[in-house]
Short mmCIF file of C-alpha atoms in Angstrom, two decimals:
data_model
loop_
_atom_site.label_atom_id
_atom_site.label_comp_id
_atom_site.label_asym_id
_atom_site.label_seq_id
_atom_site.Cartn_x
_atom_site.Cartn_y
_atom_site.Cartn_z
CA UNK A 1 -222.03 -70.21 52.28
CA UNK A 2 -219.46 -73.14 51.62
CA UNK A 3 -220.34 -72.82 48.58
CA UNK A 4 -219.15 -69.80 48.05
CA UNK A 5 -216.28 -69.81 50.59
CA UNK A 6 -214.75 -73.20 48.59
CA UNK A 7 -215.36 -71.06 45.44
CA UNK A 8 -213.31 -68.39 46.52
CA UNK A 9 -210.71 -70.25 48.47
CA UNK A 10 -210.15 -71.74 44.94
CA UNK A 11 -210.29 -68.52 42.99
CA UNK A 12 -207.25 -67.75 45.82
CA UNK A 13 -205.29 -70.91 45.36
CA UNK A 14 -205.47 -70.48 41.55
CA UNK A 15 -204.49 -66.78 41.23
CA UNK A 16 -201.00 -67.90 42.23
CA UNK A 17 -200.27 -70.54 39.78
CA UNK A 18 -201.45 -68.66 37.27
CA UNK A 19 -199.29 -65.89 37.47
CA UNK A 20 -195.75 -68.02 36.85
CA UNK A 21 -197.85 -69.82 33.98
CA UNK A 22 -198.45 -66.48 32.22
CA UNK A 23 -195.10 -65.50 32.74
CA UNK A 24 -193.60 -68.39 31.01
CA UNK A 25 -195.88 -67.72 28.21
CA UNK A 26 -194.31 -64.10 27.96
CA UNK A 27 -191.01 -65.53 28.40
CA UNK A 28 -191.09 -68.36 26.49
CA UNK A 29 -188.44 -68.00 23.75
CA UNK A 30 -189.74 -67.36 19.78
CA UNK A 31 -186.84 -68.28 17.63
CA UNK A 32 -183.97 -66.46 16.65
CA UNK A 33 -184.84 -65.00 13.44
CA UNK A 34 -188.89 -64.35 14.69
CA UNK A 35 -187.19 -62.35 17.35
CA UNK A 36 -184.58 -60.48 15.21
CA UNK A 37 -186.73 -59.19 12.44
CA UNK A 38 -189.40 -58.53 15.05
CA UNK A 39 -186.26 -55.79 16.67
CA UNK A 40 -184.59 -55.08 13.91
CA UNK A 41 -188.87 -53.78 12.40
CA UNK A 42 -189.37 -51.94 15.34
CA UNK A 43 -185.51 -50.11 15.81
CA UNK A 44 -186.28 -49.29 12.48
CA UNK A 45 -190.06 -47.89 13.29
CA UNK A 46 -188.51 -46.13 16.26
CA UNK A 47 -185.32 -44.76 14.77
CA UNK A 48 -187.19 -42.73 11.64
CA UNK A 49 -189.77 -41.84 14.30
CA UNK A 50 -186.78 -39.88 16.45
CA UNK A 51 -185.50 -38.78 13.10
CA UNK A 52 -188.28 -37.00 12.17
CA UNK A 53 -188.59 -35.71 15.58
CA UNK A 54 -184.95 -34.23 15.29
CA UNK A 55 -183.28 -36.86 17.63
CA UNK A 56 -180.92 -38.03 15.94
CA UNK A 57 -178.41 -39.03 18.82
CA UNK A 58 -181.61 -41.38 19.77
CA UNK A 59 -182.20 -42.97 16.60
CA UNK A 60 -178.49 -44.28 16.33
CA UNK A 61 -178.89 -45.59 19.94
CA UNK A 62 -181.66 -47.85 18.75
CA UNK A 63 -180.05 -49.19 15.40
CA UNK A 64 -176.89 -50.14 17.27
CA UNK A 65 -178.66 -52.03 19.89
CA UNK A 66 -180.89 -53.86 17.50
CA UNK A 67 -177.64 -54.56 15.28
CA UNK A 68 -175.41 -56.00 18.53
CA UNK A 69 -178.87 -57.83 19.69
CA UNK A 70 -179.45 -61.14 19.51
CA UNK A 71 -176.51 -64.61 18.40
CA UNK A 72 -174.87 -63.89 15.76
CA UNK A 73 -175.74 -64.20 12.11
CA UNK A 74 -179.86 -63.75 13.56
CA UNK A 75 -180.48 -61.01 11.81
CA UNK A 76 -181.13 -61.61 8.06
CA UNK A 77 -179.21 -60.03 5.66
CA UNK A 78 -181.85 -57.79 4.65
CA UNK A 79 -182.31 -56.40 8.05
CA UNK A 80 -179.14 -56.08 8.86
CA UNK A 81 -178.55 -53.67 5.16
CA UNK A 82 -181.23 -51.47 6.22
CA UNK A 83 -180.17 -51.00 10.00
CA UNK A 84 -176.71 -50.26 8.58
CA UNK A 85 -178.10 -47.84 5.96
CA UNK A 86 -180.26 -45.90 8.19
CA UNK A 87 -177.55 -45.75 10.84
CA UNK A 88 -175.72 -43.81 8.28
CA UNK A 89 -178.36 -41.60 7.91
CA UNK A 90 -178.87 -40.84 11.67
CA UNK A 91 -174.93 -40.20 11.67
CA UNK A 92 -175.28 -37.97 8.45
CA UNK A 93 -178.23 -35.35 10.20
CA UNK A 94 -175.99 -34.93 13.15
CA UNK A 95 -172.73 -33.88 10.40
CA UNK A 96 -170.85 -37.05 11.48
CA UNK A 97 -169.83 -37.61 7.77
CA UNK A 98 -167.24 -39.45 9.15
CA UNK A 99 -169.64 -42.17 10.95
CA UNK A 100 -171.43 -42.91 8.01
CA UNK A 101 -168.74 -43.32 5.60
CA UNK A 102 -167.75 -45.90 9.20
CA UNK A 103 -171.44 -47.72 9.00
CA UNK A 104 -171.72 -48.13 5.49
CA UNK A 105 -167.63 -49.60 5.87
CA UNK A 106 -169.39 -51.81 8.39
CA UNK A 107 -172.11 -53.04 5.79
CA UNK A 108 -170.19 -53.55 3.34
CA UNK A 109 -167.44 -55.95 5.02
CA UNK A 110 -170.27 -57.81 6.86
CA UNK A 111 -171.95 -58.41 3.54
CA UNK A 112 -168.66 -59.65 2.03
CA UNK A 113 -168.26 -62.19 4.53
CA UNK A 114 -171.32 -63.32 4.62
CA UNK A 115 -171.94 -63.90 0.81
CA UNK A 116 -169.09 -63.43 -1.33
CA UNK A 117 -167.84 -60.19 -3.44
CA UNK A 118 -169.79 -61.61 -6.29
CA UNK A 119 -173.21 -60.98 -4.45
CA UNK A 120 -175.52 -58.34 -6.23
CA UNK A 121 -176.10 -57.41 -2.60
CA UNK A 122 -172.47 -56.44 -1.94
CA UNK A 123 -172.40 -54.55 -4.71
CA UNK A 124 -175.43 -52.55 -3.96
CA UNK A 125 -173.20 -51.97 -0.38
CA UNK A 126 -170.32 -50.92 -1.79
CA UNK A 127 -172.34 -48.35 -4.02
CA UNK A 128 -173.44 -46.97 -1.08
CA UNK A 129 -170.41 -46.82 0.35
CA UNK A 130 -169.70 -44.79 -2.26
CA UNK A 131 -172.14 -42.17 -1.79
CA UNK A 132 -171.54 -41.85 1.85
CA UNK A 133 -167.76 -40.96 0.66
CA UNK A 134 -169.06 -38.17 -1.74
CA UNK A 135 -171.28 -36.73 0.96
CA UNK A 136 -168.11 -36.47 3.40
CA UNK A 137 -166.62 -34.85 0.49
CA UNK A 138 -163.75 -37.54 0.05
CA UNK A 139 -164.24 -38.37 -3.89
CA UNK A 140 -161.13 -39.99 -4.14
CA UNK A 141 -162.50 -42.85 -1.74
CA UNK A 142 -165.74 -42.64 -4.03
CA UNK A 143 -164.15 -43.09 -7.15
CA UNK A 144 -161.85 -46.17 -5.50
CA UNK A 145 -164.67 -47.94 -4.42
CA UNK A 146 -166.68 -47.10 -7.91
CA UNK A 147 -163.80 -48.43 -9.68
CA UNK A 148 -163.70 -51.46 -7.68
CA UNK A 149 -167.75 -52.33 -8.32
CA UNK A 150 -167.03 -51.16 -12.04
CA UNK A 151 -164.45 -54.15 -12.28
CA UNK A 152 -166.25 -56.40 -9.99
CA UNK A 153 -169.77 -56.39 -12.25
CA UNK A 154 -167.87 -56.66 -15.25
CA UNK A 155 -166.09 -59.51 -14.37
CA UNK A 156 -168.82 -61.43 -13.28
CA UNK A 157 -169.70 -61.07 -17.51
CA UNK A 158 -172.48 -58.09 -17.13
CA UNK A 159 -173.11 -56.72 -20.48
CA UNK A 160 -173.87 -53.81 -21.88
CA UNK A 161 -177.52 -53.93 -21.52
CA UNK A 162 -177.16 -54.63 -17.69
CA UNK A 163 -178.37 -51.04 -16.47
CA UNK A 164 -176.48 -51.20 -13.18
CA UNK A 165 -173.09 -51.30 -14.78
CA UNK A 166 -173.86 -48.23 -16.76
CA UNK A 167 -175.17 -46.47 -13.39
CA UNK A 168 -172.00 -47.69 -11.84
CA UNK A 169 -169.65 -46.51 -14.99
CA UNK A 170 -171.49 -43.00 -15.17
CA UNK A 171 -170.42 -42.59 -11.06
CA UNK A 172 -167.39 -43.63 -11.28
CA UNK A 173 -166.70 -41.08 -14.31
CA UNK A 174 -168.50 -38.44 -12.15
CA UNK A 175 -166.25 -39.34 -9.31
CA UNK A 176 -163.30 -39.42 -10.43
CA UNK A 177 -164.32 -35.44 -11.89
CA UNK A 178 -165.34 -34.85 -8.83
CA UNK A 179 -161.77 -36.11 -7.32
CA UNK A 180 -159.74 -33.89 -9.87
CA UNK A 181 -158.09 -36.83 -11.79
CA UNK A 182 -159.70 -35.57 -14.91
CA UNK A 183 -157.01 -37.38 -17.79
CA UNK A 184 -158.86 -40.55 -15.89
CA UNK A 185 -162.24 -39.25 -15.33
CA UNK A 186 -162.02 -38.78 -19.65
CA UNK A 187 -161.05 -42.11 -20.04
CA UNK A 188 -163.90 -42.91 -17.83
CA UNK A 189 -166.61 -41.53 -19.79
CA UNK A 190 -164.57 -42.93 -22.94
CA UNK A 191 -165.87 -46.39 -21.63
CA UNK A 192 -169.18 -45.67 -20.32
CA UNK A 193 -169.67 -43.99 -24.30
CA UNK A 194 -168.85 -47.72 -25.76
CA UNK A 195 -170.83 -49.32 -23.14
CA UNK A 196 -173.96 -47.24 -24.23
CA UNK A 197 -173.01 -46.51 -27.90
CA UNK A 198 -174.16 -50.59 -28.88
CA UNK A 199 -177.75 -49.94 -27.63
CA UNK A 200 -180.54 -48.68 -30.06
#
């Protein structure tokens, strides 16, 4: 019987100590990037999840709060590009044209800062951009920031065999159509002919 009573008197005396030293395992802090991907994977996860389920009012909810969680600069640059674009997306299905054009404005400054206009990454952001202009119906804005990526890749030396200037050149022609300026939407497709006309 005192064997058993110790046994249990023990079982008693350890059930509280265990309980803080589980919950500074839970707490214990993972670092900051660990813990930014791991919310930035599952806002995303979630987000598409209330997309598909129509909620789109819930979906931007979670991409904002993983974008303003955590120190800043946590979330890798990566992340942080694909919360942005998919918060556009959530703003687009509830025809807030005007918030996405706002989030991809967002990306593309945040980008900048953080790497430089030069950055293939900015570019792809300012693209984008782009498209969320065309889809609020403001082609003027798309052709200005098509123009601006046109001059940017060609400065950094792209060539004529770089595919993504020719992508950009074709949109920016298309845009500026699109905008009405036609006299500079012809020039436009003047250029993108002599960009393509050198390849076999």
């Amino acid at each position: 019987r005192r064997s058993m009573g110790t046994k249990q008197l023990g079982t008693k005396a350890a059930a509280p100590l265990a309980r803080p030293l589980l919950l500074l395992l839970l707490l214990s802090p993972l670092t900051h990037a660990t813990t930014a991907t791991d919310v930035a994977e599952s806002a995303l996860a979630s987000g598409l999840a209330a997309l598909r389920e129509g909620r789109a009012a819930r979906a931007v909810a979670e991409y904002r709060q993983a974008l303003a969680s955590g120190p800043a600069g946590a979330l890798s640059h990566e992340n942080r590009s694909a919360l942005f674009d998919a918060l556009a997306e959530a703003y687009a299905a509830q025809g807030k044209e005007a918030e996405a054009v706002g989030a991809m404005e967002e990306a593309h400054e945040a980008l900048t800062a953080a790497l430089g206009a030069s950055d293939p990454r900015v570019g792809g952001a300012l693209s984008r951009l782009a498209d969320a202009h065309a889809a609020a119906g403001n082609h003027a804005a798309a052709a200005e920031a098509l123009g601006r990526l046109v001059q940017g890749m060609r400065a950094q030396g792209l060539g004529v065999m770089h595919p993504g200037l020719r992508g950009a050149a074709g949109k920016h022609a298309a845009a500026l159509a699109a905008a009405g300026r036609s006299k500079e939407a012809v020039r436009a497709y003047r250029t993108l002919l002599e960009l393509v006309a050198p390849l076999p």
